[in-house]
mmCIF file of C-alpha atoms in Angstrom:
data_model
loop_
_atom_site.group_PDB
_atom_site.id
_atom_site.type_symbol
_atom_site.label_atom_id
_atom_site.label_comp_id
_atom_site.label_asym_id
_atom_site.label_seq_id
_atom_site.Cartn_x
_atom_site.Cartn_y
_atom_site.Cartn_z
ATOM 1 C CA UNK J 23 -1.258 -13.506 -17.312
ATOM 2 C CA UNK J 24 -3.088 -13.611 -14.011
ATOM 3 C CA UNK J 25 -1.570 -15.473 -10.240
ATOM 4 C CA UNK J 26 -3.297 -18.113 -8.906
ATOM 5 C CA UNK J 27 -1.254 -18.569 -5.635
ATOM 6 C CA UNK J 28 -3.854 -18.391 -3.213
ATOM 7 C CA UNK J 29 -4.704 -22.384 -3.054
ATOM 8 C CA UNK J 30 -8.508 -22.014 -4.002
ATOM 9 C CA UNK J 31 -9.471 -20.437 -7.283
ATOM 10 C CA UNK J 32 -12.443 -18.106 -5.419
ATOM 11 C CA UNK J 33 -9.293 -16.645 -3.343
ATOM 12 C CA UNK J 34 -7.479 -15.905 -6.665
ATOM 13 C CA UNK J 35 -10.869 -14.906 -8.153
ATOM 14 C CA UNK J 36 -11.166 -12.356 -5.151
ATOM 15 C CA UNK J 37 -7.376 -11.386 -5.207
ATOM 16 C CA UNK J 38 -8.439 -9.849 -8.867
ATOM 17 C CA UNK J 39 -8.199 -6.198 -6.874
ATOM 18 C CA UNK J 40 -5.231 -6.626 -5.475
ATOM 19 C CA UNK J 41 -3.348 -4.169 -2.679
ATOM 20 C CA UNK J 42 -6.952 -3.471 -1.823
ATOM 21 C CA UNK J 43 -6.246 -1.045 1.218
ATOM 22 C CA UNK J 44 -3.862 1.126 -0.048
ATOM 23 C CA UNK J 45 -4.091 4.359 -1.744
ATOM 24 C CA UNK J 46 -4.197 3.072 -5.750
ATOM 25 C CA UNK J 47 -5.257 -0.833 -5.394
ATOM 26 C CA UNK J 48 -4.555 -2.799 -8.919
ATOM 27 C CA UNK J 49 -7.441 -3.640 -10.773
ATOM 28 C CA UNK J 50 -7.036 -6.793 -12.805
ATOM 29 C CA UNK J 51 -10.021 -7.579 -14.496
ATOM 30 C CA UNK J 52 -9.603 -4.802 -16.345
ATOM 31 C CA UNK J 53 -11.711 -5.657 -19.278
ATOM 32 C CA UNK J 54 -13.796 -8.112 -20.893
ATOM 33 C CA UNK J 55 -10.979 -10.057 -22.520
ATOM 34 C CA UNK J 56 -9.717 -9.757 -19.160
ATOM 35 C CA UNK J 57 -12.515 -11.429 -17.554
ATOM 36 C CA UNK J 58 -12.209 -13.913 -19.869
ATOM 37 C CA UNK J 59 -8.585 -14.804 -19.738
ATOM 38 C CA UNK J 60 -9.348 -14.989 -16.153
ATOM 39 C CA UNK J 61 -11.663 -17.731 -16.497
ATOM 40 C CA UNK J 62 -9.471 -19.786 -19.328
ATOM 41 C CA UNK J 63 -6.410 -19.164 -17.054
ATOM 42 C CA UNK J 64 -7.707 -20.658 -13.515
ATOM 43 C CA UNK J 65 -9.449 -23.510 -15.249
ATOM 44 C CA UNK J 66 -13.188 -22.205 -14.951
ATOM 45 C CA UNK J 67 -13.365 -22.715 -18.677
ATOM 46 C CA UNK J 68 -10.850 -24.557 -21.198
ATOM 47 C CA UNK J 69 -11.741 -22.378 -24.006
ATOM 48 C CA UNK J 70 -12.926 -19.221 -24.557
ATOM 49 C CA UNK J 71 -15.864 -17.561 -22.619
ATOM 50 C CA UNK J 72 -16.890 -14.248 -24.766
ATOM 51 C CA UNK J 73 -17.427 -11.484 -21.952
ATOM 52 C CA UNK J 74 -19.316 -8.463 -22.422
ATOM 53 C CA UNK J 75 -19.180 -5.216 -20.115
ATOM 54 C CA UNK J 76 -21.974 -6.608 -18.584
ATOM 55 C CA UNK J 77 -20.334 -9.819 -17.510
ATOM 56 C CA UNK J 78 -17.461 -7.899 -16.489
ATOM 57 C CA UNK J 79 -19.638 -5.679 -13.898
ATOM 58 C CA UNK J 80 -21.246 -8.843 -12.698
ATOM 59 C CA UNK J 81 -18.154 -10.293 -12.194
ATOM 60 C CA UNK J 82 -16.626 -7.390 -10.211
ATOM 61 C CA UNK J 83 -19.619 -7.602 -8.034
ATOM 62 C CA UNK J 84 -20.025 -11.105 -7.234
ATOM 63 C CA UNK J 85 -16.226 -10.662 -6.075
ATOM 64 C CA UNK J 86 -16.963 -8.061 -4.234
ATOM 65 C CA UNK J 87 -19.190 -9.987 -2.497
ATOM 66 C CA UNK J 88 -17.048 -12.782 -1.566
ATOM 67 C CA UNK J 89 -14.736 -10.824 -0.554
ATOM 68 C CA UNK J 90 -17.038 -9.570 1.967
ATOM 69 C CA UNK J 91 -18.083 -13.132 3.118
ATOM 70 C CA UNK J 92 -14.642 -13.751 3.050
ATOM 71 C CA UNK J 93 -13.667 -10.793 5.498
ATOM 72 C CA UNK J 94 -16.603 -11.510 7.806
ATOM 73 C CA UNK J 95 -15.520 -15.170 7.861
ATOM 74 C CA UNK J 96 -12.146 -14.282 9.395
ATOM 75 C CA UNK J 97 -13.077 -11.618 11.583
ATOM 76 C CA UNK J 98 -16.149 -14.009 13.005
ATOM 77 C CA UNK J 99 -18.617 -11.836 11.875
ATOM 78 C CA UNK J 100 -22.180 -12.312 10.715
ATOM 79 C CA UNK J 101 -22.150 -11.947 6.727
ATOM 80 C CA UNK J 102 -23.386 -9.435 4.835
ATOM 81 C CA UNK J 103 -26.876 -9.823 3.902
ATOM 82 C CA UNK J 104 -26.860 -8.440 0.207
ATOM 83 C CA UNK J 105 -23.422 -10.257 -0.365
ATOM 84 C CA UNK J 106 -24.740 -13.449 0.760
ATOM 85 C CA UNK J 107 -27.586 -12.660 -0.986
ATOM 86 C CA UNK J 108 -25.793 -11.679 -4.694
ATOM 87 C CA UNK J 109 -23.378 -15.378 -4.347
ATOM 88 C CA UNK J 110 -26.334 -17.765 -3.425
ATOM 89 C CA UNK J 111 -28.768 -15.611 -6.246
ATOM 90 C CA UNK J 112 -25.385 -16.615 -8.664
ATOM 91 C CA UNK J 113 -25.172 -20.029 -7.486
ATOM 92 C CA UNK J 114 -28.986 -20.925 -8.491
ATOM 93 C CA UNK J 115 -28.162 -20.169 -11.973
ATOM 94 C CA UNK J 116 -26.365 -23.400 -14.330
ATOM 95 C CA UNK J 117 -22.724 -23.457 -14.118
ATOM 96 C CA UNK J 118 -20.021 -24.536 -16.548
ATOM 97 C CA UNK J 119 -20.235 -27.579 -17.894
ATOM 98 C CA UNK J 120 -17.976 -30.389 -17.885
ATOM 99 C CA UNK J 121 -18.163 -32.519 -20.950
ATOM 100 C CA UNK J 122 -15.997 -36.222 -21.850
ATOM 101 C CA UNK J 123 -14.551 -35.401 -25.071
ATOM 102 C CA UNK J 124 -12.311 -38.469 -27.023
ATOM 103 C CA UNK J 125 -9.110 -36.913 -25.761
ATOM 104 C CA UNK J 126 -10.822 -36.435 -21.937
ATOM 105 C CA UNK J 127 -12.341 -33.566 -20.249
ATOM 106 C CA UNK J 128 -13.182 -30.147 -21.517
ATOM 107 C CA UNK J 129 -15.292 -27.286 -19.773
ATOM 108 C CA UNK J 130 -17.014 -25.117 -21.672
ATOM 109 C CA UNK J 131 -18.883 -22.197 -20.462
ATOM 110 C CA UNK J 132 -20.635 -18.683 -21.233
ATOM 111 C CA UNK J 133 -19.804 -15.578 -18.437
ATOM 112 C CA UNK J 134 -22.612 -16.457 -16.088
ATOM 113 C CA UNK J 135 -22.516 -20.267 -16.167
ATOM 114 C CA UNK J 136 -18.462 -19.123 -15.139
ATOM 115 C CA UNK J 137 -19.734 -16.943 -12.685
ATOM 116 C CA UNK J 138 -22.211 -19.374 -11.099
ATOM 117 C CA UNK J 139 -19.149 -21.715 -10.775
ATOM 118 C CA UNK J 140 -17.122 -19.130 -8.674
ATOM 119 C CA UNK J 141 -20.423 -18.561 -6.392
ATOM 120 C CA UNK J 142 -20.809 -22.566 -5.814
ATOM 121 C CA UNK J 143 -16.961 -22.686 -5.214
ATOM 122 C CA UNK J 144 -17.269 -19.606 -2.744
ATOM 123 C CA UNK J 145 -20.326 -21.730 -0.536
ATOM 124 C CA UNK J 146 -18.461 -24.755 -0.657
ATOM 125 C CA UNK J 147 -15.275 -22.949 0.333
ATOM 126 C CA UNK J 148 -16.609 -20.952 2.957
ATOM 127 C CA UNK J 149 -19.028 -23.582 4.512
ATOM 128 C CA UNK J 150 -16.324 -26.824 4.080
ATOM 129 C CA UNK J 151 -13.718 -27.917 6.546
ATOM 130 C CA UNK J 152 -11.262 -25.054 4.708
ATOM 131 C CA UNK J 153 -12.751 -22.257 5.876
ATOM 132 C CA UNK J 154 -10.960 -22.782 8.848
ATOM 133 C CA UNK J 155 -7.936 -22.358 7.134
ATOM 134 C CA UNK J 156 -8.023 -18.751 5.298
ATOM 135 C CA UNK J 157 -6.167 -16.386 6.352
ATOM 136 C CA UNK J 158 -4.988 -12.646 5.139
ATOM 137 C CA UNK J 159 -1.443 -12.348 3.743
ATOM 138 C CA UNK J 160 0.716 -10.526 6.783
ATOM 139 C CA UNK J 161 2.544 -7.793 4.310
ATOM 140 C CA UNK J 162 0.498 -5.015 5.330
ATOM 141 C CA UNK J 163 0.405 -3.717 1.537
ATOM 142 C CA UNK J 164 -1.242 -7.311 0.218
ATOM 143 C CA UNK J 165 -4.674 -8.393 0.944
ATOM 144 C CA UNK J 166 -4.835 -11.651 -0.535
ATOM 145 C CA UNK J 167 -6.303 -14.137 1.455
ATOM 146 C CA UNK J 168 -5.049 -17.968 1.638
ATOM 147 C CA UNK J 169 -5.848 -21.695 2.544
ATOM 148 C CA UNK J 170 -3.072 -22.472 5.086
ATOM 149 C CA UNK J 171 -2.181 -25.813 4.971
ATOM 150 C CA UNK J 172 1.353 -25.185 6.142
ATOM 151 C CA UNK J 173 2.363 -27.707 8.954
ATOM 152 C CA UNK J 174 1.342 -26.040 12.177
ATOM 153 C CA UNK J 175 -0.681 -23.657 10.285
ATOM 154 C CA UNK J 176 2.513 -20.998 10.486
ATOM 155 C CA UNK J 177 2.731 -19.624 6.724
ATOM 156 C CA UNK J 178 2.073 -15.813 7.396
ATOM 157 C CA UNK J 179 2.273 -14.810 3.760
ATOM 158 C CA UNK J 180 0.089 -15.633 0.519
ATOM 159 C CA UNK J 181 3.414 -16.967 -1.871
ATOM 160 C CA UNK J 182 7.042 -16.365 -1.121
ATOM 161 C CA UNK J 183 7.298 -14.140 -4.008
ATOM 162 C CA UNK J 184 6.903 -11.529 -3.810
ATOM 163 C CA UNK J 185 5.590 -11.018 -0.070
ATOM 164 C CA UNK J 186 7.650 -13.822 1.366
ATOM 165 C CA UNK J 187 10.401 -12.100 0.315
ATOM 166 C CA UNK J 188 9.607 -8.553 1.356
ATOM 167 C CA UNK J 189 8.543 -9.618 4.636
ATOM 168 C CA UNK J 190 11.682 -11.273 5.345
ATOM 169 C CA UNK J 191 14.064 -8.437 3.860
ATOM 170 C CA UNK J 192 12.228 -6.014 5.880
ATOM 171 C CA UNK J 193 13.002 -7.761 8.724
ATOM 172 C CA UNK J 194 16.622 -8.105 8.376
ATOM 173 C CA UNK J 195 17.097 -4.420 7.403
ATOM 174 C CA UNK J 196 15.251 -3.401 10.626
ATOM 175 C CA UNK J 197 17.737 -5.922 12.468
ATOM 176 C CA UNK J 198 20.514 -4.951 11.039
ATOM 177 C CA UNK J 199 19.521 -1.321 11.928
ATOM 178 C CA UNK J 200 18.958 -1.837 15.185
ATOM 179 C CA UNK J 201 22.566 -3.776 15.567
ATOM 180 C CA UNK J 202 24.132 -0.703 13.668
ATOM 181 C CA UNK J 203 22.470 1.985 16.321
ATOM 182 C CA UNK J 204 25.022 3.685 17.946
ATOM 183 C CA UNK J 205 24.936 3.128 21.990
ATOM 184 C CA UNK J 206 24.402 5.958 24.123
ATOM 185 C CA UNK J 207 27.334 6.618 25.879
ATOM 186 C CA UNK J 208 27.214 7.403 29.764
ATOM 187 C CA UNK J 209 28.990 10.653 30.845
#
């Protein structure tokens, strides 16, 4: 089962590697059946989309990418030409397609019509009115990256669980360490 707690699939699609900057980051998209769970599971595709190890290095890069875009979009930075380059080269290809079936909708779509949908969600994410809204999970040990739509823009974490939660207990412990310091005494 993959997370989609990011509030935009190409954010879940990118949070695929997850604990990026640490020593042993968690690779997801570990496979082809992987890939392709991925796509039935965040609603690229409502059935199955037969991946090959092909698709599955295409995939990796084309995240890669956007996570790129993604970073340079919240430091301010000018994008990286060969990322920008890979998404809009994945976005000219035909995407997954939406079909009216008797009991309603149904999306059907092979590995790079799913990845050309991830590339046109990534340019109308990052040049749409919620690009102002990503930000980077604060737990030092996450890198996924959010749409804030918190009141006042103040959520500092990617979900409650589980970085919610360890943000907050690490605060109390350090609080409740401080309080427990013994004082130096004067002589």
């Amino acid at each position: 089962m993959h997370v989609f707690k990011c509030g935009h699939p190409v954010l879940d699609f990118v949070g695929t590697l997850r604990a990026r900057r640490t020593a042993e980051p968690v690779e997801v998209l570990t496979s082809p059946e992987s890939l392709n769970a991925w796509f039935r599971e965040s609603g690229i595709a409502d059935g199955d989309t037969p991946c090959a190890p092909a698709d599955l290095e295409h995939a990796v890069a084309l995240r890669e990418a956007i996570y790129l875009l993604i970073v340079a979009r919240l430091a301010g930075d000018v994008y990286d030409a060969d990322a920008l380059m890979l998404v809009n080269d994945r976005a000219r290809t035909p995407s997954a397609i939406p079909q009216l079936t008797p009991t309603g909708r149904r999306i059907e779509a092979t590995a790079p019509q799913a990845l050309s949908s991830i590339a046109r969600q990534t340019i109308q994410l990052l040049g749409g009115p919620d690009a102002a809204l990503l930000k980077e999970c604060s737990r030092p040990e996450c890198t996924q990256v959010y749409v804030d739509r918190s009141h006042g823009s103040r959520r500092e974490w990617c979900a409650m669980d589980p970085c919610g939660n360890r943000v907050k207990a690490a605060a109390y412990r350090a609080r409740k360490r401080r309080s427990e310091a013994p004082t130096a005494q004067a002589h």
